[in-house]
CSV table of C-alpha atoms in Angstrom, one decimal:
chain,number,residue,atom,x,y,z
A,1,MET,CA,69.9,25.2,141.1
A,2,SER,CA,71.7,23.8,144.2
A,3,LYS,CA,73.1,25.2,146.6
A,4,SER,CA,76.3,23.6,145.4
A,5,TYR,CA,76.3,24.6,141.8
A,6,GLN,CA,76.1,28.2,142.9
A,7,PRO,CA,80.2,29.6,144.1
A,8,THR,CA,80.0,27.6,140.6
A,9,LEU,CA,78.3,29.7,139.0
A,10,LEU,CA,79.2,32.6,140.7
A,11,ALA,CA,83.0,32.2,140.1
A,12,ALA,CA,81.7,31.6,136.2
A,13,LEU,CA,80.5,34.5,136.2
A,14,SER,CA,82.8,36.7,138.3
A,15,PHE,CA,85.9,35.6,135.2
A,16,LEU,CA,84.1,36.6,132.5
A,17,ALA,CA,82.7,40.1,134.0
A,18,ALA,CA,86.4,40.3,134.5
A,19,LEU,CA,87.8,39.0,131.2
A,20,SER,CA,85.5,41.6,129.7
A,21,LEU,CA,86.8,44.2,131.7
A,22,LEU,CA,89.9,43.8,130.6
A,23,TYR,CA,89.3,43.4,127.1
A,24,TYR,CA,87.0,47.1,126.9
A,25,ILE,CA,90.4,48.4,128.3
A,26,PHE,CA,92.3,46.6,126.0
A,27,TYR,CA,89.9,47.7,123.2
A,28,LEU,CA,90.0,51.7,124.4
A,29,THR,CA,94.1,51.2,125.1
A,30,GLU,CA,94.6,50.3,121.4
A,31,SER,CA,91.9,52.4,120.0
A,32,SER,CA,93.3,55.8,121.5
A,33,THR,CA,97.1,54.4,120.8
A,34,TYR,CA,95.9,53.5,116.9
A,35,VAL,CA,93.9,57.2,117.0
A,36,ASN,CA,97.0,58.7,118.4
A,37,SER,CA,99.7,57.2,116.1
A,38,LYS,CA,97.2,58.3,113.0
A,39,TRP,CA,97.6,62.0,113.9
A,40,THR,CA,100.9,62.2,114.6
A,41,GLU,CA,102.1,61.1,111.1
A,42,LEU,CA,99.7,63.7,109.0
A,43,PRO,CA,101.0,67.0,108.2
A,44,ARG,CA,100.9,69.5,111.1
A,45,MET,CA,97.7,71.5,111.3
A,46,SER,CA,94.8,71.8,112.9
A,47,ARG,CA,92.9,68.6,113.2
A,48,ASN,CA,89.6,70.5,113.1
A,49,ASP,CA,91.8,71.7,109.3
A,50,LEU,CA,91.0,68.0,107.7
A,51,SER,CA,88.1,68.1,105.1
A,52,VAL,CA,85.9,65.4,105.1
A,53,SER,CA,84.2,63.9,102.7
A,54,ASN,CA,80.3,63.1,102.4
A,55,SER,CA,80.9,59.8,100.3
A,56,SER,CA,83.1,56.8,101.1
A,57,SER,CA,86.3,57.0,103.0
A,58,GLU,CA,88.0,55.9,100.7
A,59,SER,CA,87.8,58.8,98.5
A,60,THR,CA,89.2,60.8,102.1
A,61,LYS,CA,92.0,59.3,101.2
A,62,SER,CA,93.5,61.2,98.9
A,63,THR,CA,92.3,65.0,99.5
A,64,ARG,CA,93.5,67.9,98.2
A,65,PRO,CA,96.5,69.8,100.5
A,66,LEU,CA,94.8,71.8,103.5
A,67,GLN,CA,98.1,74.3,103.4
A,68,LYS,CA,101.7,74.6,101.5
A,69,VAL,CA,103.7,75.8,104.1
A,70,ILE,CA,106.9,77.7,104.0
A,71,LEU,CA,109.7,77.8,105.8
A,72,TYR,CA,111.5,80.5,106.8
A,73,TRP,CA,115.4,79.6,107.3
A,74,SER,CA,116.9,81.8,109.5
A,75,LYS,CA,117.7,82.0,113.1
A,76,GLY,CA,117.6,85.8,113.2
A,77,GLY,CA,116.4,88.9,111.4
A,78,TRP,CA,113.4,91.0,111.1
A,79,PHE,CA,111.1,88.9,109.5
A,80,LYS,CA,109.0,86.8,112.7
A,81,GLY,CA,106.5,84.7,109.8
A,82,GLY,CA,102.9,85.0,109.6
A,83,GLN,CA,100.8,84.5,106.8
A,84,ALA,CA,101.7,84.6,102.7
A,85,GLY,CA,99.1,86.8,102.4
A,86,HIS,CA,95.4,87.1,102.4
A,87,PRO,CA,93.8,84.0,102.5
A,88,GLY,CA,91.3,84.0,100.0
A,89,LYS,CA,93.8,85.8,97.3
A,90,CYS,CA,97.0,84.3,98.2
A,91,GLY,CA,96.1,80.3,99.3
A,92,ASN,CA,96.5,79.2,102.5
A,93,CYS,CA,100.5,79.3,102.9
A,94,PRO,CA,101.5,79.7,106.8
A,95,ILE,CA,105.0,81.0,107.0
A,96,VAL,CA,106.9,79.5,109.9
A,97,ARG,CA,110.6,79.3,111.0
A,98,ASP,CA,111.4,75.6,112.7
A,99,ARG,CA,113.5,74.7,111.3
A,100,GLN,CA,112.3,70.8,111.6
A,101,ARG,CA,109.8,70.9,109.5
A,102,LEU,CA,112.0,70.8,106.2
A,103,THR,CA,110.9,67.4,105.4
A,104,ASP,CA,107.2,67.5,106.7
A,105,PRO,CA,105.0,66.4,103.8
A,106,ASP,CA,103.2,69.8,103.8
A,107,THR,CA,106.7,72.5,103.1
A,108,ALA,CA,106.9,73.2,99.6
A,109,ALA,CA,109.1,76.1,100.2
A,110,VAL,CA,111.5,77.2,102.0
A,111,ILE,CA,113.2,80.9,102.3
A,112,PHE,CA,116.8,81.5,102.5
A,113,PRO,CA,117.2,85.1,103.0
A,114,PHE,CA,120.0,87.1,102.0
A,115,GLU,CA,121.3,88.5,105.3
A,116,THR,CA,121.1,85.4,107.8
A,117,ASN,CA,122.7,82.7,106.5
A,118,THR,CA,125.8,81.2,106.2
A,119,VAL,CA,126.6,78.7,103.7
A,120,LEU,CA,127.7,76.2,106.9
A,121,ASP,CA,124.4,77.0,108.3
A,122,TYR,CA,122.0,75.4,104.5
A,123,PRO,CA,120.5,72.0,105.8
A,124,GLN,CA,122.2,69.4,103.1
A,125,ASN,CA,121.0,69.4,99.7
A,126,ASN,CA,120.7,65.7,99.2
A,127,SER,CA,118.1,66.0,102.0
A,128,ARG,CA,116.1,68.2,100.0
A,129,ARG,CA,112.7,66.6,98.2
A,130,ALA,CA,112.5,67.2,94.8
A,131,ASP,CA,108.8,68.7,94.7
A,132,GLN,CA,110.0,72.0,97.3
A,133,LEU,CA,111.0,75.3,96.1
A,134,TYR,CA,114.6,76.2,98.0
A,135,ILE,CA,114.0,80.5,97.7
A,136,TRP,CA,116.7,83.2,98.0
A,137,TRP,CA,114.9,85.8,98.7
A,138,SER,CA,116.4,89.4,99.1
A,139,VAL,CA,114.1,92.8,99.3
A,140,GLU,CA,117.9,95.0,98.4
A,141,SER,CA,119.8,95.5,95.4
A,142,PRO,CA,123.4,93.8,94.4
A,143,SER,CA,124.5,97.1,96.3
A,144,ILE,CA,123.3,96.5,99.7
A,145,THR,CA,123.6,92.6,99.6
A,146,GLN,CA,127.7,93.4,98.8
A,147,SER,CA,128.4,95.7,101.9
A,148,VAL,CA,126.5,93.0,104.1
A,149,HIS,CA,128.0,89.7,102.8
A,150,ILE,CA,131.6,91.9,103.1
A,151,ARG,CA,130.7,92.3,106.4
A,152,LYS,CA,129.5,89.5,107.4
A,153,LYS,CA,131.6,86.9,105.2
A,154,ILE,CA,129.2,85.6,102.8
A,155,ASP,CA,130.5,84.1,100.2
A,156,LEU,CA,127.7,83.1,97.9
A,157,ARG,CA,130.3,81.2,96.0
A,158,ASP,CA,130.4,78.9,98.6
A,159,ILE,CA,127.1,77.7,97.7
A,160,GLU,CA,126.9,74.4,95.7
A,161,ASP,CA,125.8,74.4,92.4
A,162,ASN,CA,122.5,74.2,91.1
A,163,TYR,CA,121.5,75.0,95.4
A,164,PHE,CA,118.5,77.5,94.3
A,165,ASN,CA,115.5,76.5,92.4
A,166,GLY,CA,113.8,80.2,92.4
A,167,THR,CA,114.5,83.2,93.8
A,168,ILE,CA,112.5,86.4,95.0
A,169,THR,CA,114.1,90.0,94.2
A,170,CYS,CA,113.9,93.1,92.7
A,171,ARG,CA,115.1,91.8,89.0
A,172,LYS,CA,112.4,90.7,86.4
A,173,ASP,CA,114.1,87.6,85.4
A,174,SER,CA,113.2,85.9,89.4
A,175,LEU,CA,111.1,83.1,89.8
A,176,ILE,CA,108.7,85.3,91.7
A,177,PRO,CA,108.7,89.2,91.5
A,178,GLY,CA,109.7,90.8,94.3
A,179,PHE,CA,107.8,94.1,93.6
A,180,LEU,CA,105.0,94.7,92.0
A,181,GLN,CA,103.4,98.7,92.7
A,182,ASN,CA,100.0,99.3,90.7
A,183,PRO,CA,99.9,103.2,92.3
A,184,LEU,CA,96.1,103.2,91.5
A,185,GLN,CA,95.3,100.5,93.8
A,186,GLN,CA,98.0,101.5,96.0
A,187,ILE,CA,95.9,104.9,96.6
A,188,GLU,CA,92.8,103.4,97.1
A,189,MET,CA,94.2,100.6,99.3
A,190,GLY,CA,95.9,103.3,101.9
A,191,GLY,CA,92.4,105.8,102.1
A,192,LEU,CA,93.8,108.4,100.4
A,193,PRO,CA,91.9,110.3,97.4
A,194,SER,CA,92.3,109.4,94.6
A,195,GLU,CA,90.7,112.9,92.8
A,196,LYS,CA,89.7,112.9,89.7
A,197,ASN,CA,89.3,116.2,90.1
A,198,LEU,CA,93.3,117.9,89.9
A,199,THR,CA,91.9,121.2,90.7
A,200,LEU,CA,91.6,119.8,94.2
A,201,LEU,CA,94.1,117.6,94.3
A,202,LEU,CA,96.7,120.7,92.2
A,203,ALA,CA,95.2,123.4,94.6
A,204,LYS,CA,97.1,122.5,98.1
A,205,LYS,CA,100.4,122.7,95.7
A,206,ASN,CA,101.7,125.8,97.4
A,207,LYS,CA,105.8,124.0,98.5
A,208,THR,CA,108.3,123.0,95.6
A,209,ALA,CA,110.2,119.3,97.2
A,210,ILE,CA,111.0,117.2,99.9
A,211,TRP,CA,112.9,114.4,100.3
A,212,PHE,CA,113.1,111.8,103.2
A,213,ALA,CA,116.7,109.8,104.1
A,214,SER,CA,117.8,108.0,106.9
A,215,ASN,CA,120.1,106.1,104.6
A,216,CYS,CA,122.8,108.3,104.0
A,217,ASN,CA,126.5,106.0,103.1
A,218,SER,CA,125.7,103.1,101.6
A,219,GLY,CA,124.9,101.7,98.3
A,220,SER,CA,126.5,103.0,94.8
A,221,ASN,CA,123.9,105.6,95.0
A,222,GLY,CA,124.1,106.7,98.9
A,223,ALA,CA,126.2,109.0,99.0
A,224,ARG,CA,125.9,110.2,95.2
A,225,ARG,CA,121.7,111.6,95.9
A,226,ILE,CA,122.9,113.5,98.8
A,227,ARG,CA,125.6,115.4,96.6
A,228,ILE,CA,122.7,115.9,94.2
A,229,SER,CA,120.5,117.4,96.4
A,230,GLU,CA,123.3,119.9,97.3
A,231,GLN,CA,124.1,120.8,94.2
A,232,LEU,CA,120.1,121.4,93.5
A,233,ILE,CA,120.0,123.4,96.7
A,234,ALA,CA,122.8,125.3,95.2
A,235,ASP,CA,121.2,125.8,91.7
A,236,GLY,CA,118.4,127.2,93.8
A,237,LEU,CA,115.9,124.8,94.2
A,238,SER,CA,113.6,124.6,97.4
A,239,VAL,CA,113.9,121.6,98.7
A,240,ASP,CA,113.0,120.4,101.8
A,241,ARG,CA,115.3,117.5,103.4
A,242,PHE,CA,114.3,115.7,106.4
A,243,GLY,CA,115.3,112.3,108.3
A,244,ARG,CA,119.0,111.3,109.6
A,245,CYS,CA,120.7,112.6,107.1
A,246,PHE,CA,119.7,116.0,108.0
A,247,ASN,CA,119.7,115.5,111.8
A,248,ASN,CA,115.8,116.0,112.4
A,249,ARG,CA,114.6,113.0,112.4
A,250,GLU,CA,112.3,113.6,115.1
A,251,SER,CA,110.1,115.9,112.3
A,252,THR,CA,110.3,113.2,110.2
A,253,PRO,CA,106.5,111.6,110.8
A,254,LYS,CA,105.9,107.7,110.7
A,255,ARG,CA,106.2,106.3,107.0
A,256,ASN,CA,102.6,105.6,105.5
A,257,SER,CA,101.0,106.7,108.1
A,258,LYS,CA,98.7,109.6,107.8
A,259,GLU,CA,100.5,112.3,108.8
A,260,PHE,CA,103.3,111.5,106.3
A,261,PHE,CA,100.9,111.9,103.7
A,262,LYS,CA,99.7,114.7,105.0
A,263,MET,CA,103.5,116.6,104.9
A,264,ILE,CA,104.2,115.8,101.3
A,265,GLU,CA,100.5,116.3,100.0
A,266,PRO,CA,101.8,120.5,99.9
A,267,TYR,CA,104.8,119.7,98.0
A,268,ARG,CA,104.5,119.7,93.7
A,269,PHE,CA,108.0,117.0,93.9
A,270,TYR,CA,109.2,114.3,95.6
A,271,LEU,CA,112.7,113.7,95.5
A,272,ALA,CA,112.6,109.2,95.0
A,273,PHE,CA,116.9,108.8,95.0
A,274,GLU,CA,117.4,105.1,95.3
A,275,ASN,CA,120.2,104.3,97.2
A,276,SER,CA,121.6,102.3,94.5
A,277,LEU,CA,122.2,102.9,90.8
A,278,HIS,CA,121.7,101.1,88.2
A,279,CYS,CA,120.9,98.4,89.5
A,280,ARG,CA,118.5,95.8,87.8
A,281,GLY,CA,114.6,96.4,89.0
A,282,TYR,CA,115.8,98.2,92.0
A,283,ILE,CA,112.6,100.9,92.5
A,284,THR,CA,111.2,101.0,95.9
A,285,GLU,CA,108.4,102.3,98.0
A,286,LYS,CA,110.3,105.8,97.4
A,287,PHE,CA,109.3,106.3,93.9
A,288,PHE,CA,105.7,104.3,94.2
A,289,THR,CA,104.3,105.5,97.9
A,290,ASN,CA,106.7,108.6,98.4
A,291,GLY,CA,105.6,109.6,95.8
A,292,LEU,CA,102.9,108.4,92.7
A,293,MET,CA,101.1,107.4,96.2
A,294,ALA,CA,101.3,111.2,98.1
A,295,GLY,CA,100.5,112.9,95.0
A,296,ALA,CA,104.0,114.6,94.3
A,297,VAL,CA,105.5,114.3,91.0
A,298,PRO,CA,108.7,111.6,91.9
A,299,ILE,CA,112.2,113.0,90.8
A,300,VAL,CA,114.2,109.8,90.2
A,301,SER,CA,117.9,108.6,90.3
A,302,GLY,CA,119.0,105.3,90.9
A,303,ALA,CA,117.5,102.4,88.3
A,304,THR,CA,118.2,103.3,84.7
A,305,ARG,CA,115.6,105.0,82.3
A,306,GLU,CA,113.9,101.5,81.2
A,307,ASP,CA,113.5,100.0,84.4
A,308,TYR,CA,110.7,103.2,85.0
A,309,LYS,CA,109.7,103.1,81.8
A,310,GLN,CA,107.9,99.2,82.5
A,311,VAL,CA,106.6,100.3,86.2
A,312,ALA,CA,105.6,103.9,86.4
A,313,PRO,CA,102.6,105.4,84.7
A,314,PRO,CA,103.0,107.0,81.6
A,315,HIS,CA,104.5,110.7,82.3
A,316,SER,CA,104.2,110.0,86.1
A,317,TYR,CA,108.1,111.5,87.4
A,318,ILE,CA,111.0,112.9,86.1
A,319,HIS,CA,114.7,112.0,85.5
A,320,VAL,CA,117.7,113.4,86.7
A,321,GLU,CA,119.4,111.6,83.7
A,322,ASP,CA,117.0,113.2,80.9
A,323,PHE,CA,118.9,116.7,81.7
A,324,ASN,CA,122.4,117.5,81.2
A,325,SER,CA,123.4,119.3,84.5
A,326,THR,CA,121.0,120.0,87.8
A,327,LYS,CA,120.5,123.5,86.5
A,328,GLU,CA,118.7,122.7,83.3
A,329,LEU,CA,116.9,120.2,85.5
A,330,VAL,CA,116.4,123.3,88.2
A,331,GLU,CA,115.2,125.2,85.6
A,332,TYR,CA,112.5,122.4,84.3
A,333,LEU,CA,111.4,122.1,87.8
A,334,LYS,CA,110.8,126.2,88.1
A,335,TYR,CA,108.9,126.1,84.7
A,336,LEU,CA,107.2,123.2,85.3
A,337,GLU,CA,106.2,125.8,89.0
A,338,SER,CA,104.8,128.5,87.1
A,339,ASN,CA,103.1,126.7,84.0
A,340,GLU,CA,100.4,124.9,86.5
A,341,THR,CA,99.0,122.9,82.5
A,342,ALA,CA,102.3,121.1,82.2
A,343,TYR,CA,103.0,120.8,85.8
A,344,ALA,CA,99.1,118.6,86.1
A,345,GLU,CA,99.9,116.2,83.1
A,346,TYR,CA,102.7,114.6,85.3
A,347,PHE,CA,99.2,113.5,87.1
A,348,ALA,CA,97.3,112.7,83.6
A,349,TRP,CA,96.9,109.0,84.9
A,350,ARG,CA,95.0,109.3,87.9
A,351,THR,CA,92.4,109.5,85.7
A,352,LEU,CA,92.9,106.0,84.3
A,353,LYS,CA,91.0,103.5,85.3
A,354,GLN,CA,93.1,100.7,87.6
A,355,LYS,CA,92.8,97.8,85.4
A,356,ASP,CA,94.8,100.2,82.5
A,357,HIS,CA,97.7,99.9,84.9
A,358,TYR,CA,100.4,97.2,84.9
A,359,PRO,CA,100.6,95.0,87.2
A,360,TYR,CA,96.7,96.2,87.6
A,361,GLY,CA,95.7,92.3,89.8
A,362,ARG,CA,98.8,91.1,90.2
A,363,TYR,CA,100.3,90.1,93.2
A,364,ALA,CA,104.0,89.8,94.4
A,365,GLY,CA,106.3,88.2,97.2
A,366,PHE,CA,104.9,86.3,99.1
A,367,CYS,CA,101.9,85.8,97.8
A,368,ALA,CA,102.5,85.5,94.5
A,369,LEU,CA,105.2,82.1,96.3
A,370,CYS,CA,101.8,81.6,97.3
A,371,ARG,CA,100.0,81.2,94.8
A,372,ALA,CA,102.6,79.5,92.4
A,373,LEU,CA,102.8,76.6,95.3
A,374,TYR,CA,98.8,76.3,94.4
A,375,GLY,CA,99.8,76.7,90.5
A,376,ILE,CA,98.7,80.1,89.8
A,377,SER,CA,100.6,81.5,87.5
A,378,VAL,CA,102.0,84.8,88.1
A,379,ASN,CA,99.6,86.7,85.0
A,380,ASP,CA,96.7,85.3,86.6
A,381,THR,CA,94.7,88.0,88.0
A,382,ARG,CA,91.5,86.0,89.6
A,383,THR,CA,92.1,85.1,93.5
A,384,TYR,CA,92.6,82.1,94.8
A,385,THR,CA,89.4,81.5,95.7
A,386,GLU,CA,87.7,83.1,92.6
A,387,ILE,CA,90.0,79.7,90.8
A,388,TYR,CA,89.4,77.0,93.6
A,389,GLY,CA,85.9,78.1,95.6
A,390,ARG,CA,85.9,79.7,99.5
A,391,ASP,CA,87.3,76.3,101.0
A,392,GLY,CA,90.2,74.9,98.7
A,393,GLU,CA,87.4,72.5,97.5
A,394,LYS,CA,88.5,73.1,93.8
A,395,TYR,CA,91.6,72.1,94.2
A,396,ASP,CA,93.7,69.0,93.1
A,397,HIS,CA,96.7,67.8,94.4
A,398,LYS,CA,98.3,66.8,91.6
A,399,ILE,CA,98.4,70.7,90.2
A,400,GLY,CA,101.9,71.3,89.7
A,401,PHE,CA,103.9,74.7,89.9
A,402,PRO,CA,102.6,76.9,86.5
A,403,PHE,CA,106.5,77.3,85.5
A,404,LYS,CA,107.4,76.1,82.2
A,405,GLU,CA,110.6,74.6,83.8
A,406,LYS,CA,112.2,75.9,87.5
A,407,VAL,CA,114.5,78.9,87.8
A,408,VAL,CA,117.7,76.8,89.2
A,409,LEU,CA,120.5,78.1,89.4
A,410,LYS,CA,123.7,76.8,88.8
A,411,SER,CA,125.7,80.0,89.9
A,412,LEU,CA,123.3,82.2,92.9
A,413,HIS,CA,126.9,84.5,92.6
A,414,ASP,CA,127.0,84.8,89.3
A,415,TRP,CA,123.5,85.4,88.6
A,416,TRP,CA,123.1,87.8,91.4
A,417,TYR,CA,126.6,90.3,91.0
A,418,GLY,CA,127.7,88.9,87.9
A,419,THR,CA,125.5,90.2,86.1
A,420,ALA,CA,125.0,93.4,87.7
A,421,SER,CA,126.2,96.2,86.5
A,422,LYS,CA,129.9,98.0,87.7
A,423,ASP,CA,127.5,101.2,88.1
A,424,CYS,CA,125.5,98.7,90.5
A,425,LEU,CA,128.3,97.9,92.6
A,426,HIS,CA,130.4,101.2,92.8
A,427,ILE,CA,131.3,101.3,96.6
A,428,ASP,CA,130.4,105.1,97.1
A,429,LYS,CA,131.2,107.0,100.7
A,430,VAL,CA,130.6,110.7,101.7
A,431,ASP,CA,134.0,112.7,101.1
């Protein structure tokens, strides 16, 4: 090759090298931009959560939803978020508080707690997706929410009609049940002895009645239950009372602790007095945990006889309203103290199998909501894993809600307060 061609050839090679380098840089930049833009368009989830099929790429375009996000619509309150129960039982439902995620495609439900929102704080109804559940949630009875709403100047009548299409409350006609307790299941989960041999349980009983109370004046049964306990004592019943209402809060162990159950263990009866009177379905841990689980016969006041019959093991409690007076009730309790056979009949339910107790295997609250978002009925006792597999590989994203129809509330106020009894909404105060 002649020397005259060498500069030209070198220049050409340099030009091609530079062009190749520019193309390579351009390709990397564009590819990175493309990939990053695709990631930002995906629902907010970990990249490690993305499922990859071994078949053609076409089949990955319609993969199942990897999570059903529940947005907790509140600027304050005690609830901090987390996971809606164990994923293997409930499904993968992160509970978040980032309001920017309202329109995310993986946000399947929005929870509105009763106590923290004014109506002006609600998102516009016309901005919601048709496939989203807007859930009104209350762990309290109408008696308590009424007081909170009055104090915070929240009027449910200000909410536009047909805004909520779901509820989680104590009421049986809620879309999702707020409370479901299987006493034997709870005993096992709490690590407490089920004690099929009732002789062992009864041998520990050497005291009469106990009560923990720290809410002294709120609710339609708040002050009333204090008066009932005082009348029981006046009529001759030995009752040891603990909590803020009795100025000995420091003597009360932490609820659900080993010390808590140990303290109740020697008592024959527990005063499971709710703070609300005749509020539909409002039966709380005072009955299930402090009474049944702890091994004391609950003496109940609050819900109606019919409400207790629907959720309690047979012959497991004593209702105040079954007696004409507190004196008559005290006489019956003293009879049970003196007759071990009659007293033991209140524990016969403990000898049964878990599956024989409603609501065995059923779920409530946020777990039940998560399951519903995956199309699982509240009456289906199988776990999420049993239905869809450990990684949800059997889940079909076309599966809809397990409801015959969503409970669209024309008026939340009328549904919650309009159907409550006068006893429930009565404001009772300590004299």
